Tab-separated table of C-alpha atoms and ligand atoms in Angstrom:
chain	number	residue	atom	x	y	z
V	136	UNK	CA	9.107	5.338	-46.286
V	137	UNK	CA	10.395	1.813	-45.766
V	138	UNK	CA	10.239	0.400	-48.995
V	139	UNK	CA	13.071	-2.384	-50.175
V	140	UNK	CA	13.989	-2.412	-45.771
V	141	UNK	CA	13.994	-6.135	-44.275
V	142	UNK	CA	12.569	-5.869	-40.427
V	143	UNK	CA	12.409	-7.838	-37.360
V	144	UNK	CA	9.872	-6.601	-34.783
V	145	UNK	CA	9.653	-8.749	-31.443
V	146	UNK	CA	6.405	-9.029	-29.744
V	147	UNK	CA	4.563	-8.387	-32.875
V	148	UNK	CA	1.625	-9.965	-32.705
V	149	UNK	CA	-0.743	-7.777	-31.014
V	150	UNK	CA	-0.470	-3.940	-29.441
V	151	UNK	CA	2.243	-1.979	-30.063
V	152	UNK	CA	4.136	-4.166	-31.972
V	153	UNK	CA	1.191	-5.178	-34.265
V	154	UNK	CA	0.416	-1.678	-35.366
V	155	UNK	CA	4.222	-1.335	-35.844
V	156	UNK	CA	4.222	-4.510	-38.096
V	157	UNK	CA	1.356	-3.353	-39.918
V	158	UNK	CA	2.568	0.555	-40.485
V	159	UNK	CA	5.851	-1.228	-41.455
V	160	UNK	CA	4.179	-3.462	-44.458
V	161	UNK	CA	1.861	-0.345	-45.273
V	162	UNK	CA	5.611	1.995	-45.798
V	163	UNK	CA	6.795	-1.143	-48.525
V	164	UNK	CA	9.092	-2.981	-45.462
V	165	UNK	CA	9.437	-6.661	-45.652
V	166	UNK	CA	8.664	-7.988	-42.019
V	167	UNK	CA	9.310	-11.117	-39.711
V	168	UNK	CA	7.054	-10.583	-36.539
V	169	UNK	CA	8.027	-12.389	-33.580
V	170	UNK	CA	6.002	-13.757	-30.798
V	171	UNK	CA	6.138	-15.443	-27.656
V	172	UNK	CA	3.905	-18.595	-28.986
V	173	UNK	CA	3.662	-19.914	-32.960
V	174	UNK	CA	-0.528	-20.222	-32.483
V	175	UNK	CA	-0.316	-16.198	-31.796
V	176	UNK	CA	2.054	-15.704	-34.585
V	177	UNK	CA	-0.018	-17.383	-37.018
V	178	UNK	CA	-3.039	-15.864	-36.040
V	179	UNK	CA	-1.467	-12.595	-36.539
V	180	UNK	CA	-0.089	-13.416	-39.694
V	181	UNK	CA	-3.624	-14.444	-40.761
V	182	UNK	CA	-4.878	-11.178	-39.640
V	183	UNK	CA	-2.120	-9.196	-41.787
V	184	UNK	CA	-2.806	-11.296	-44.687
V	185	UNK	CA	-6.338	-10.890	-44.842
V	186	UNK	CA	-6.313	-6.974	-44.639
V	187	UNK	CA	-3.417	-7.216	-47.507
V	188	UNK	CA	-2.031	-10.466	-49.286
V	189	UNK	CA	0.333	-9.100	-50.731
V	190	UNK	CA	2.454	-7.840	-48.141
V	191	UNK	CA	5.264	-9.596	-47.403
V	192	UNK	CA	5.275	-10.695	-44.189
V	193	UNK	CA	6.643	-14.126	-42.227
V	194	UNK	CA	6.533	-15.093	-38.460
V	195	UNK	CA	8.249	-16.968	-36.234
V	196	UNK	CA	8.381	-17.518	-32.057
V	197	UNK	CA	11.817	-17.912	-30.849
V	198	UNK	CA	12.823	-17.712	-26.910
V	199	UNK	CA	13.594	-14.391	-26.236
V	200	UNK	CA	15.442	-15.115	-23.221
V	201	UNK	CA	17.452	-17.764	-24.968
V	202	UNK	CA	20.518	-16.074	-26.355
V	203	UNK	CA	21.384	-19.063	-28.396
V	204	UNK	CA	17.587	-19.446	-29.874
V	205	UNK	CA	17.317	-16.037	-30.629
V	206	UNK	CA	20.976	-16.450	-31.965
V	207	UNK	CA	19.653	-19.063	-34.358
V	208	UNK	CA	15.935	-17.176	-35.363
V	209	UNK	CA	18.536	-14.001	-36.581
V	210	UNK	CA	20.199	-16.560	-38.742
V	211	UNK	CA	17.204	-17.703	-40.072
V	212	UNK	CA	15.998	-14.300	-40.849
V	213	UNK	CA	19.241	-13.630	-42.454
V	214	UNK	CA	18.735	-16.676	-44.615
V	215	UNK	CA	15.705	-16.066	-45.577
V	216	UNK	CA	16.054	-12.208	-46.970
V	217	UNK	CA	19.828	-12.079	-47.034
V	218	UNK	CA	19.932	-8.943	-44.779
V	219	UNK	CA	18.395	-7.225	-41.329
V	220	UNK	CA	17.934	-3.268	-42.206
V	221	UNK	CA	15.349	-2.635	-38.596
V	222	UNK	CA	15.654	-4.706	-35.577
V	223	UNK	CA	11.959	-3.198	-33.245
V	224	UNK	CA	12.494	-4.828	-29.358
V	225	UNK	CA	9.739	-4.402	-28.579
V	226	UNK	CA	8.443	-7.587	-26.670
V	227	UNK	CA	7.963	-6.545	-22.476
V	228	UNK	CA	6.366	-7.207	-19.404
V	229	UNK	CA	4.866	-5.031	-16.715
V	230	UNK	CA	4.717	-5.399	-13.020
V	231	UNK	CA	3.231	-3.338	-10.819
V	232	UNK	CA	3.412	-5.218	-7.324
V	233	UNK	CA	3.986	-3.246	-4.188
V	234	UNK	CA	7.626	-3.875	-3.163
V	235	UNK	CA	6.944	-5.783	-0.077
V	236	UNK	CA	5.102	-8.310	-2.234
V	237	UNK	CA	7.725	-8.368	-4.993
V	238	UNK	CA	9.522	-11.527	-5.092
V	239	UNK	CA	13.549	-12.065	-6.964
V	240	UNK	CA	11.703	-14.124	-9.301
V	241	UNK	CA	9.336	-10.949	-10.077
V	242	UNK	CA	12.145	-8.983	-10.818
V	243	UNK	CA	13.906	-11.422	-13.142
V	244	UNK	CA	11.514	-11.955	-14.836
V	245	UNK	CA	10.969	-8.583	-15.936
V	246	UNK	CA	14.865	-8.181	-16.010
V	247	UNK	CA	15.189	-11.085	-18.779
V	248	UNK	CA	12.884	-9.724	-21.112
V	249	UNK	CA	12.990	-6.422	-21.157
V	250	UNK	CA	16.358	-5.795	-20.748
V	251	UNK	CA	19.019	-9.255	-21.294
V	252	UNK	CA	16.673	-10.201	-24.487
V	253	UNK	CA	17.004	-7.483	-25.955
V	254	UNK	CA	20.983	-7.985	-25.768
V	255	UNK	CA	20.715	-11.053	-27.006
V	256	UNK	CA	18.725	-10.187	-30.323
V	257	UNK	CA	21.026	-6.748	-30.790
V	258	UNK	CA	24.457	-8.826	-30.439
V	259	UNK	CA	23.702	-11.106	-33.519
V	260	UNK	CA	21.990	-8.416	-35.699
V	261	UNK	CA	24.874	-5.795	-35.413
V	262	UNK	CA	26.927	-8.347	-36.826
V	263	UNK	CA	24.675	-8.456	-40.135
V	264	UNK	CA	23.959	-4.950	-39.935
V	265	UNK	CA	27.840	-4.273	-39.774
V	266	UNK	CA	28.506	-6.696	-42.358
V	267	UNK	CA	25.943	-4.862	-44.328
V	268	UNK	CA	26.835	-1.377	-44.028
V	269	UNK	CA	24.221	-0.385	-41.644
V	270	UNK	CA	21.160	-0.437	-39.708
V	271	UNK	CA	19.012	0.797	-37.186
V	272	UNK	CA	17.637	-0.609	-34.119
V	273	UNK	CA	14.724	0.477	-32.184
V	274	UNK	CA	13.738	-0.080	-28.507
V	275	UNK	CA	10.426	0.323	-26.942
V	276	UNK	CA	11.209	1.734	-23.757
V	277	UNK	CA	8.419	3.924	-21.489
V	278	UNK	CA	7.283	7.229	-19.963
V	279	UNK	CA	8.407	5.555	-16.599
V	280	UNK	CA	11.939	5.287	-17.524
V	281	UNK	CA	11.408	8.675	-17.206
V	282	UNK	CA	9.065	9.898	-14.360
V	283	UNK	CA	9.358	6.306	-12.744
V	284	UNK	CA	6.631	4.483	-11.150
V	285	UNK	CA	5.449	4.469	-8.128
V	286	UNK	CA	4.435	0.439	-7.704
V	287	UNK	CA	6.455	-2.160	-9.697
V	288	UNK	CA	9.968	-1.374	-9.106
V	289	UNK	CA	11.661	-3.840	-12.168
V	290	UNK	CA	9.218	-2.369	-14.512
V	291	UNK	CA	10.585	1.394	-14.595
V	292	UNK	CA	14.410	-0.173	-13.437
V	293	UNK	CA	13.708	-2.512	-16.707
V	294	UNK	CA	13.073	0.824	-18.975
V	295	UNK	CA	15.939	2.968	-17.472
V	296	UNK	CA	18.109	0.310	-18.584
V	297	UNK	CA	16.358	-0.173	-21.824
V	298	UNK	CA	17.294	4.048	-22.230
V	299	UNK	CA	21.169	3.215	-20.704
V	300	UNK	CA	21.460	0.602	-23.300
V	301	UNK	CA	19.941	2.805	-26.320
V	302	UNK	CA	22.373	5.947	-25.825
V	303	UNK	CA	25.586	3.989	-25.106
V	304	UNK	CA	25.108	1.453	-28.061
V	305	UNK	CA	24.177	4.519	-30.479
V	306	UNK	CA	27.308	5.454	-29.667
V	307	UNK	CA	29.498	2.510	-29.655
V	308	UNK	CA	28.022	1.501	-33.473
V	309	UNK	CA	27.715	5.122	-34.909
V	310	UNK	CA	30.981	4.121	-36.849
V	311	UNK	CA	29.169	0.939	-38.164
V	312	UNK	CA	26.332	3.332	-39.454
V	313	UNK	CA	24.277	1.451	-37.172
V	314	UNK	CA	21.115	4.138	-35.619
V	315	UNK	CA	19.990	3.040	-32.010
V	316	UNK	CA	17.066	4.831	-30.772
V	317	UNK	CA	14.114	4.280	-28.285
V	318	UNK	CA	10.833	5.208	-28.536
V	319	UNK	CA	8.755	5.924	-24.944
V	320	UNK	CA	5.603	5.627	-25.119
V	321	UNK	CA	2.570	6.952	-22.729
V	322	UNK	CA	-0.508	4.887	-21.331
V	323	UNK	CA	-1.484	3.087	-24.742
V	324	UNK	CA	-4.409	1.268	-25.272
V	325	UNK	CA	-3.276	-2.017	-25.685
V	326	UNK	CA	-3.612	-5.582	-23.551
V	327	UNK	CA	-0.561	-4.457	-21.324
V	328	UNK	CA	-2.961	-1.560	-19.815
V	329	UNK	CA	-5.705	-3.486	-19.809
V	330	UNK	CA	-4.202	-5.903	-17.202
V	331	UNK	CA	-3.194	-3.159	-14.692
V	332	UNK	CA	-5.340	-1.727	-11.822
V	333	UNK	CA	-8.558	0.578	-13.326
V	334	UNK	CA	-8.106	2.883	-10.650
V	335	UNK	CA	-4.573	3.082	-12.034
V	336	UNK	CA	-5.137	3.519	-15.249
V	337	UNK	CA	-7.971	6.400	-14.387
V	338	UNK	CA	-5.465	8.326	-12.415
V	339	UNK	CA	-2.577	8.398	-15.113
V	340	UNK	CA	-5.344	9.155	-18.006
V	341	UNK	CA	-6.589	12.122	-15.781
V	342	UNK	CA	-2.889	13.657	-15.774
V	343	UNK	CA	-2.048	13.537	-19.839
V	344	UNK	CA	-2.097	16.841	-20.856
V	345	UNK	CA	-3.464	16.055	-24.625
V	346	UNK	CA	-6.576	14.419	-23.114
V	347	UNK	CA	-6.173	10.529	-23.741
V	348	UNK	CA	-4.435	7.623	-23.784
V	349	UNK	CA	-2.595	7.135	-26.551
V	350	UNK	CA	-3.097	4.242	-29.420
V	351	UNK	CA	-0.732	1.919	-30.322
V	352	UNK	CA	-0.796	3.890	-34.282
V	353	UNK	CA	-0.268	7.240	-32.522
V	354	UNK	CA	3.293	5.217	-31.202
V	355	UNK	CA	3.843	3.113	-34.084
V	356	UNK	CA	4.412	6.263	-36.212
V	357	UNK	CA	7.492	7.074	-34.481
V	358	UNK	CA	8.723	3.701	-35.056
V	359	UNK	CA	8.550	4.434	-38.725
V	360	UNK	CA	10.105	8.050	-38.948
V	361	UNK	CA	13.008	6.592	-36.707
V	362	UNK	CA	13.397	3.390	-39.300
V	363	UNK	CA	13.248	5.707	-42.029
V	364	UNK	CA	15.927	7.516	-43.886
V	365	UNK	CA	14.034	10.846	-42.407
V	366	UNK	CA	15.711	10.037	-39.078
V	367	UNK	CA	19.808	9.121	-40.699
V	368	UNK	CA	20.916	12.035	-38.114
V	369	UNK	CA	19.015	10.727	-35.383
V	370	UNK	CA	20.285	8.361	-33.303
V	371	UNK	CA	21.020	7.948	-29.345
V	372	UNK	CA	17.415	9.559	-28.969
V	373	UNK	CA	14.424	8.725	-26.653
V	374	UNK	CA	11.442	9.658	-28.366
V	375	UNK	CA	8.421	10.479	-26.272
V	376	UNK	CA	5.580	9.893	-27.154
V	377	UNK	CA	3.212	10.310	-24.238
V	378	UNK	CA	0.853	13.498	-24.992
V	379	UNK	CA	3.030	15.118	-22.176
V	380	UNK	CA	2.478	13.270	-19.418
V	381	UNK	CA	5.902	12.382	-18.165
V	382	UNK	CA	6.063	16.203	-17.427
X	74	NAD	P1	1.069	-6.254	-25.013
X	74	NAD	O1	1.038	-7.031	-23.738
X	74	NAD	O2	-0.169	-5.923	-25.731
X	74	NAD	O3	2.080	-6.945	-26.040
X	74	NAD	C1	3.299	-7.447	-25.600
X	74	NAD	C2	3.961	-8.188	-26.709
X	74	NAD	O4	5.136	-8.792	-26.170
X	74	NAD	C3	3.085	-9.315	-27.260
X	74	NAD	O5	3.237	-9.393	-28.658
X	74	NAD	C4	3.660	-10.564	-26.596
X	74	NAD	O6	3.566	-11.705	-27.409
X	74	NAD	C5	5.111	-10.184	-26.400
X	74	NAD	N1	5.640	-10.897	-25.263
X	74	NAD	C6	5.239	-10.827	-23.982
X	74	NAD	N2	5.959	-11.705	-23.250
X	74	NAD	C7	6.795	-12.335	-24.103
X	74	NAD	C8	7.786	-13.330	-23.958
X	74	NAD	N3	8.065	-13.885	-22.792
X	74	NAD	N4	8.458	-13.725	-25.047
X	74	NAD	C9	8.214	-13.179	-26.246
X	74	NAD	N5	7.308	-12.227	-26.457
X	74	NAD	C10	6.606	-11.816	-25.395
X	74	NAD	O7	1.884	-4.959	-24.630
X	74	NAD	P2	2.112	-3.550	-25.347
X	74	NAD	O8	1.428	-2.539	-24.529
X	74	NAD	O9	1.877	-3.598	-26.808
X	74	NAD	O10	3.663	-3.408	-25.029
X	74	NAD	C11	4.668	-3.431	-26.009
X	74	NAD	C12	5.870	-2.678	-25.465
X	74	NAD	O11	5.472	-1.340	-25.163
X	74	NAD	C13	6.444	-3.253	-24.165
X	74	NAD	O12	7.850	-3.214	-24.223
X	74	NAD	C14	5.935	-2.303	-23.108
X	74	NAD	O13	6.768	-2.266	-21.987
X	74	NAD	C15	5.919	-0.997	-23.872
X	74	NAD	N6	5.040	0.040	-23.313
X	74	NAD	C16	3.668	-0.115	-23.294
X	74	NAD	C17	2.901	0.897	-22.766
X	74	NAD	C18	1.406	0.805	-22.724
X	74	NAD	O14	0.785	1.671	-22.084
X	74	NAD	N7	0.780	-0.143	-23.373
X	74	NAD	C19	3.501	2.060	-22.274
X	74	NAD	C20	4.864	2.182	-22.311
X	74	NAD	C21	5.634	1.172	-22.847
């Protein structure tokens, strides 16, 4: 479904973005995964390129909340392939501190990454994309930018903006052919849930309607239908994908 497209998925070295690097090789994409450290990169890479050399498939570890450094690891990506077809932000942190333990510094934090670094990687790669004749960019946002949350406040005020950012940039680059979409997912097995509360991940498991958490494949599907040219009507979409429980 992919084959021939050049990608960029941030936060791609485990989770989410993992399976969404590896169901992007699988559909014939060529793929740069980025990651927060170069020792995690490469040990993903090593993973990938065990289960399949020849997939094409290069890393790198660029500060995401540098705007000049992720400035310079889109030029480098350009370089290398000559275009940037997908751009996956995916890369976030959760929080879920009671407010009246939340500190600024708490809340910038989550602010920088999950909402000014992805800014900063979609301002250079429109440019190519333009340049290019198109794209398509794809956010992970969350089933709290929709339902909220009810501990954590710059986690869910993080993923509203993420959904803010998606609809009014689909429209503001529809004329450059450029698709913006967000994908939110459910509780998903991955590290991120395994470093929040048990009792909290019990009582949001108990309230999903199909029965379990979801995997990071059952999310990383809809990151390939909405790279794909399956999805060139769809853009300025939030694409649950939750098993229902945002209801
Ligand atoms: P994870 O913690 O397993 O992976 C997070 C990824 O982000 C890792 O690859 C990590 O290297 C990267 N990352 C973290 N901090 C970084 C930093 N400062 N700089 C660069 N990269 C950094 O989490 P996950 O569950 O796979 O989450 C991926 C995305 O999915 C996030 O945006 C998260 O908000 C979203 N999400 C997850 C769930 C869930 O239940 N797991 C639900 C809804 C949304």
């Amino acid at each position: 479904m992919l084959k021939g497209k050049v990608a960029v998925v941030t936060g791609g070295t485990r989770g989410i973005g993992f399976a969404i690097v590896k169901k992007y090789l699988e559909n014939g994409a060529k793929v740069v995964l980025w990651g927060s450290r170069q020792e995690t990169v490469d040990t993903a890479l090593a993973k990938l390129k065990e289960e399949n050399s020849a997939w094409e498939v290069t890393g790198m570890a660029p500060k995401l909340t540098d705007a000049k450094a992720v400035e310079e690891a889109v030029e480098a990506v350009k370089a290398q392939y000559g275009r940037i077809d997908i751009l996956v932000n995916n890369a976030g942190i959760s929080q879920s501190t009671p407010l009246y333990q939340y500190t600024p510094e708490d809340f910038d934090k989550v602010m920088d990454l999950n909402v000014k670094a992805l800014f900063y990687a979609i301002l250079p790669t429109a440019k190519i994309m333009k340049e290019q004749g198109g794209g398509c960019i794809i956010n992970t946002s969350s089933m709290v930018s929709i339902s909220g949350q009810p501990a954590g406040v710059g986690y869910p005020t993080s993923k509203f903006a993420v959904n803010g950012m998606t609809i009014s940039l689909a429209r503001e680059l529809a004329p450059d052919n450029i698709r913006v979409n967000a994908v939110a997912p459910g509780v998903t097995k991955t590290d991120m849930v395994a470093a929040l509360p048990e009792q909290m991940v019990a009582a949001i498991s108990a309230k999903i309607p199909l029965g379990r958490p979801g995997e990071p494949e059952d999310v990383a599907n809809a990151f390939v239908y909405l790279a794909s040219d399956m999805a060139s009507y769809v853009t300025g979409e939030i694409l649950s994908v939750d098993g229902a429980a945002r209801a």
